[in-house]
Amino acid sequence: MFSLPQLSTQDEQDGCPVVDMPDSAEDFACLLRAFYEPFMFSHGVASQNRSDFDAACGILRLSTKYIMPAIRKRSIEHLECYFPTNWIEFRECASTFTLQLPATNVKRAIGVAREAGVQWILPAAFYWLSQSEIEVIFADNLAQLSIEDLKACMQGREALNDAVASRGVIVKLAVLSRKNHKRAALLSFKIISDVLCHACSEYLTLNTDAWHKEVWEKLPEWFGLPLWPELLAARAAQ
């Protein structure tokens, strides 16, 4: 970097040349922090610290750009806490923090994942974004999402609506018990199972467990992404 030709009027700091970087100052500060704090993401999402989420997005972008594989890996692992790649981890995540993640954060993660080639977090990210109202999804765009990603989100949103509409009456009632009921195809139905009779509650549990897994397997296809085997192969090859 310092061997590149510099302007004759270049600023100096303590006798050293100052190099202007084209990157966000906030993102670059997070990247530098990652050098000195190797355990900055060790707590996962347990602390519900959204500043760490933003830091992970910025670090992923810059560590990919400047070819820093070890730091890139750490940022990916942190984002995977929010956007898992298997159903069991997703179910656990759904009961903790991701539900409270603002849509603007999810949009940023989608954009960074596209830019950095981390497609395997996109099915879960698109799912969470699809739970938002249309006005929220389209707010502040196209600064945050590309036309292609907006289209993918809306197509997946409709597929989730259809998936819910195709279920039996008990499952439909369970879905209706949720705030964003039309697309809540992967969320827990414990709210309604607590007030059902034993037979209906047992049926709901058995039926929805299988259905949730089926929906999870179809998420990539619905959002216009490669299927899970290809996504997981890319993850393993990183």
CSV table of C-alpha atoms in Angstrom, one decimal:
chain,number,residue,atom,x,y,z
A,1,MET,CA,0.0,0.0,0.0
A,2,PHE,CA,2.7,2.5,1.0
A,3,SER,CA,4.8,1.6,-2.1
A,4,LEU,CA,2.1,3.1,-4.4
A,5,PRO,CA,2.9,6.6,-5.8
A,6,GLN,CA,1.6,9.3,-3.4
A,7,LEU,CA,0.5,12.9,-3.9
A,8,SER,CA,3.3,15.4,-3.3
A,9,THR,CA,0.9,17.2,-0.9
A,10,GLN,CA,0.0,14.1,1.0
A,11,ASP,CA,-0.9,14.6,4.7
A,12,GLU,CA,1.3,13.0,7.4
A,13,GLN,CA,0.7,11.9,10.9
A,14,ASP,CA,3.7,11.6,13.3
A,15,GLY,CA,5.9,11.6,10.2
A,16,CYS,CA,4.0,8.8,8.5
A,17,PRO,CA,2.0,9.2,5.3
A,18,VAL,CA,-1.8,9.2,5.7
A,19,VAL,CA,-3.5,6.9,3.2
A,20,ASP,CA,-7.2,7.8,2.5
A,21,MET,CA,-9.4,4.7,2.4
A,22,PRO,CA,-12.5,4.5,0.3
A,23,ASP,CA,-14.3,2.5,2.9
A,24,SER,CA,-16.8,3.5,5.6
A,25,ALA,CA,-14.9,4.8,8.7
A,26,GLU,CA,-17.3,2.8,10.9
A,27,ASP,CA,-16.6,-0.5,9.1
A,28,PHE,CA,-12.9,0.1,9.0
A,29,ALA,CA,-12.8,0.8,12.7
A,30,CYS,CA,-14.6,-2.5,13.3
A,31,LEU,CA,-12.1,-4.3,11.1
A,32,LEU,CA,-9.2,-2.8,13.2
A,33,ARG,CA,-11.0,-3.8,16.3
A,34,ALA,CA,-11.1,-7.4,15.1
A,35,PHE,CA,-7.3,-7.5,15.0
A,36,TYR,CA,-7.1,-6.6,18.7
A,37,GLU,CA,-10.2,-8.4,20.0
A,38,PRO,CA,-10.1,-12.0,18.8
A,39,PHE,CA,-13.1,-12.9,21.0
A,40,MET,CA,-15.3,-9.9,20.1
A,41,PHE,CA,-18.0,-12.3,18.7
A,42,SER,CA,-17.6,-15.1,21.3
A,43,HIS,CA,-20.9,-14.4,23.0
A,44,GLY,CA,-23.0,-15.0,19.8
A,45,VAL,CA,-26.4,-13.4,20.0
A,46,ALA,CA,-26.9,-14.1,23.7
A,47,SER,CA,-26.2,-10.5,24.6
A,48,GLN,CA,-28.6,-9.1,22.0
A,49,ASN,CA,-26.0,-6.6,21.0
A,50,ARG,CA,-26.9,-5.2,17.6
A,51,SER,CA,-23.7,-3.2,17.4
A,52,ASP,CA,-21.9,-6.6,17.1
A,53,PHE,CA,-24.3,-7.5,14.3
A,54,ASP,CA,-23.5,-4.3,12.4
A,55,ALA,CA,-19.8,-4.9,13.1
A,56,ALA,CA,-19.9,-8.4,11.7
A,57,CYS,CA,-21.5,-7.1,8.5
A,58,GLY,CA,-18.9,-4.4,8.1
A,59,ILE,CA,-16.1,-6.8,8.9
A,60,LEU,CA,-17.4,-9.4,6.4
A,61,ARG,CA,-17.4,-6.8,3.6
A,62,LEU,CA,-13.9,-5.5,4.3
A,63,SER,CA,-12.2,-8.8,5.2
A,64,THR,CA,-13.5,-10.2,1.9
A,65,LYS,CA,-12.3,-7.1,0.0
A,66,TYR,CA,-8.9,-7.1,1.5
A,67,ILE,CA,-8.5,-11.0,1.6
A,68,MET,CA,-8.4,-11.6,5.3
A,69,PRO,CA,-9.7,-15.2,5.6
A,70,ALA,CA,-9.4,-15.7,9.4
A,71,ILE,CA,-11.3,-12.5,10.2
A,72,ARG,CA,-13.8,-13.2,7.4
A,73,LYS,CA,-14.5,-16.6,9.0
A,74,ARG,CA,-15.2,-15.1,12.4
A,75,SER,CA,-17.6,-12.6,11.0
A,76,ILE,CA,-19.4,-15.3,9.0
A,77,GLU,CA,-19.7,-17.5,12.1
A,78,HIS,CA,-21.3,-14.6,14.0
A,79,LEU,CA,-23.9,-13.9,11.2
A,80,GLU,CA,-24.7,-17.6,11.1
A,81,CYS,CA,-25.9,-17.2,14.7
A,82,TYR,CA,-28.7,-15.0,13.3
A,83,PHE,CA,-29.2,-16.8,10.0
A,84,PRO,CA,-28.5,-20.5,10.6
A,85,THR,CA,-28.1,-23.1,7.9
A,86,ASN,CA,-30.0,-26.0,9.5
A,87,TRP,CA,-33.5,-26.4,10.8
A,88,ILE,CA,-32.6,-27.2,14.4
A,89,GLU,CA,-30.4,-24.1,14.9
A,90,PHE,CA,-33.0,-22.0,13.1
A,91,ARG,CA,-35.7,-23.1,15.5
A,92,GLU,CA,-33.5,-22.3,18.5
A,93,CYS,CA,-32.6,-18.9,17.0
A,94,ALA,CA,-36.3,-18.1,16.3
A,95,SER,CA,-37.0,-18.4,20.0
A,96,THR,CA,-34.3,-16.0,21.1
A,97,PHE,CA,-33.1,-12.9,19.3
A,98,THR,CA,-33.6,-12.8,15.5
A,99,LEU,CA,-37.3,-12.0,15.8
A,100,GLN,CA,-36.4,-8.7,17.3
A,101,LEU,CA,-33.8,-7.8,14.6
A,102,PRO,CA,-35.0,-4.8,12.6
A,103,ALA,CA,-35.7,-5.2,8.9
A,104,THR,CA,-33.0,-2.7,8.0
A,105,ASN,CA,-30.4,-4.9,9.7
A,106,VAL,CA,-31.6,-7.9,7.8
A,107,LYS,CA,-31.5,-6.0,4.5
A,108,ARG,CA,-27.9,-5.0,5.2
A,109,ALA,CA,-26.9,-8.6,5.9
A,110,ILE,CA,-28.5,-9.7,2.6
A,111,GLY,CA,-26.6,-7.1,0.7
A,112,VAL,CA,-23.3,-7.9,2.4
A,113,ALA,CA,-23.8,-11.7,1.9
A,114,ARG,CA,-24.4,-11.2,-1.8
A,115,GLU,CA,-21.3,-9.0,-2.1
A,116,ALA,CA,-19.1,-11.4,-0.1
A,117,GLY,CA,-20.4,-14.6,-1.6
A,118,VAL,CA,-21.9,-16.0,1.5
A,119,GLN,CA,-25.2,-17.2,0.0
A,120,TRP,CA,-25.9,-19.9,2.6
A,121,ILE,CA,-27.2,-17.4,5.1
A,122,LEU,CA,-29.6,-16.0,2.6
A,123,PRO,CA,-32.5,-18.4,3.0
A,124,ALA,CA,-32.9,-17.6,6.7
A,125,ALA,CA,-32.3,-13.9,6.1
A,126,PHE,CA,-34.9,-13.7,3.3
A,127,TYR,CA,-37.4,-15.6,5.5
A,128,TRP,CA,-37.0,-13.1,8.3
A,129,LEU,CA,-37.3,-10.1,5.9
A,130,SER,CA,-40.4,-11.7,4.4
A,131,GLN,CA,-42.1,-11.5,7.8
A,132,SER,CA,-42.1,-7.7,7.5
A,133,GLU,CA,-44.9,-5.7,6.0
A,134,ILE,CA,-44.5,-4.6,2.4
A,135,GLU,CA,-44.0,-1.0,3.3
A,136,VAL,CA,-41.1,-2.0,5.6
A,137,ILE,CA,-39.5,-4.2,2.9
A,138,PHE,CA,-39.5,-1.5,0.3
A,139,ALA,CA,-38.5,1.3,2.7
A,140,ASP,CA,-35.1,3.0,2.0
A,141,ASN,CA,-34.6,1.0,-1.2
A,142,LEU,CA,-32.9,0.6,-3.5
A,143,ALA,CA,-30.1,1.8,-1.2
A,144,GLN,CA,-30.2,-1.4,0.7
A,145,LEU,CA,-31.5,-4.1,-1.6
A,146,SER,CA,-31.1,-4.7,-5.3
A,147,ILE,CA,-34.1,-5.1,-7.6
A,148,GLU,CA,-33.3,-8.8,-7.9
A,149,ASP,CA,-33.3,-9.3,-4.1
A,150,LEU,CA,-36.5,-7.4,-3.7
A,151,LYS,CA,-38.1,-9.6,-6.3
A,152,ALA,CA,-36.7,-12.7,-4.6
A,153,CYS,CA,-38.1,-11.6,-1.3
A,154,MET,CA,-41.6,-11.0,-2.7
A,155,GLN,CA,-41.6,-14.3,-4.6
A,156,GLY,CA,-40.7,-16.1,-1.4
A,157,ARG,CA,-43.2,-14.2,0.6
A,158,GLU,CA,-46.0,-15.3,-1.8
A,159,ALA,CA,-44.7,-18.9,-1.6
A,160,LEU,CA,-44.9,-18.8,2.2
A,161,ASN,CA,-48.5,-17.4,2.0
A,162,ASP,CA,-49.4,-20.4,-0.3
A,163,ALA,CA,-47.7,-22.9,2.1
A,164,VAL,CA,-49.8,-21.6,5.0
A,165,ALA,CA,-53.0,-21.6,2.9
A,166,SER,CA,-52.5,-25.2,1.9
A,167,ARG,CA,-52.5,-26.6,5.5
A,168,GLY,CA,-55.3,-28.2,7.5
A,169,VAL,CA,-57.7,-26.2,9.7
A,170,ILE,CA,-55.8,-26.8,13.0
A,171,VAL,CA,-52.6,-25.6,11.5
A,172,LYS,CA,-54.3,-22.6,10.0
A,173,LEU,CA,-55.8,-21.7,13.4
A,174,ALA,CA,-52.3,-22.0,14.9
A,175,VAL,CA,-50.8,-19.7,12.3
A,176,LEU,CA,-53.6,-17.2,12.8
A,177,SER,CA,-52.6,-16.9,16.4
A,178,ARG,CA,-49.4,-15.2,15.4
A,179,LYS,CA,-49.1,-11.5,14.6
A,180,ASN,CA,-47.6,-12.0,11.1
A,181,HIS,CA,-49.8,-15.0,10.6
A,182,LYS,CA,-49.9,-15.2,6.8
A,183,ARG,CA,-46.2,-16.0,6.5
A,184,ALA,CA,-45.4,-17.5,9.9
A,185,ALA,CA,-44.7,-20.9,8.4
A,186,LEU,CA,-41.6,-21.7,10.5
A,187,LEU,CA,-42.6,-20.2,13.9
A,188,SER,CA,-43.7,-22.0,17.0
A,189,PHE,CA,-47.4,-22.7,17.5
A,190,LYS,CA,-47.1,-23.3,21.2
A,191,ILE,CA,-49.4,-20.3,21.8
A,192,ILE,CA,-52.4,-22.1,20.5
A,193,SER,CA,-51.4,-25.7,21.4
A,194,ASP,CA,-51.6,-24.7,25.1
A,195,VAL,CA,-55.4,-24.2,24.8
A,196,LEU,CA,-56.2,-27.2,22.6
A,197,CYS,CA,-57.5,-30.5,23.8
A,198,HIS,CA,-54.9,-33.2,24.1
A,199,ALA,CA,-55.7,-35.0,20.8
A,200,CYS,CA,-55.6,-31.8,18.8
A,201,SER,CA,-52.5,-30.5,20.5
A,202,GLU,CA,-50.7,-33.8,19.8
A,203,TYR,CA,-51.9,-33.7,16.2
A,204,LEU,CA,-50.7,-30.1,15.8
A,205,THR,CA,-47.2,-31.0,17.2
A,206,LEU,CA,-46.7,-34.0,15.0
A,207,ASN,CA,-48.1,-32.4,11.9
A,208,THR,CA,-46.3,-29.1,12.2
A,209,ASP,CA,-42.9,-30.6,13.0
A,210,ALA,CA,-42.9,-32.4,9.7
A,211,TRP,CA,-44.3,-29.4,7.9
A,212,HIS,CA,-41.7,-27.1,9.3
A,213,LYS,CA,-38.9,-29.3,8.0
A,214,GLU,CA,-40.6,-29.4,4.6
A,215,VAL,CA,-40.9,-25.6,4.5
A,216,TRP,CA,-37.2,-25.3,5.6
A,217,GLU,CA,-36.0,-27.5,2.8
A,218,LYS,CA,-37.9,-25.4,0.2
A,219,LEU,CA,-36.8,-22.0,1.4
A,220,PRO,CA,-33.9,-21.7,-1.0
A,221,GLU,CA,-36.0,-22.6,-4.0
A,222,TRP,CA,-38.8,-20.2,-3.0
A,223,PHE,CA,-36.3,-17.3,-2.7
A,224,GLY,CA,-34.6,-18.1,-6.0
A,225,LEU,CA,-31.4,-19.5,-4.4
A,226,PRO,CA,-29.4,-22.7,-5.0
A,227,LEU,CA,-30.8,-25.7,-3.1
A,228,TRP,CA,-29.4,-26.5,0.3
A,229,PRO,CA,-26.9,-29.2,-0.8
A,230,GLU,CA,-25.2,-26.6,-3.1
A,231,LEU,CA,-25.3,-23.9,-0.5
A,232,LEU,CA,-23.9,-26.1,2.2
A,233,ALA,CA,-21.1,-27.3,-0.2
A,234,ALA,CA,-20.2,-23.7,-0.8
A,235,ARG,CA,-20.1,-23.1,3.0
A,236,ALA,CA,-17.8,-26.2,3.5
A,237,ALA,CA,-15.5,-25.0,0.8
A,238,GLN,CA,-14.9,-21.5,2.2
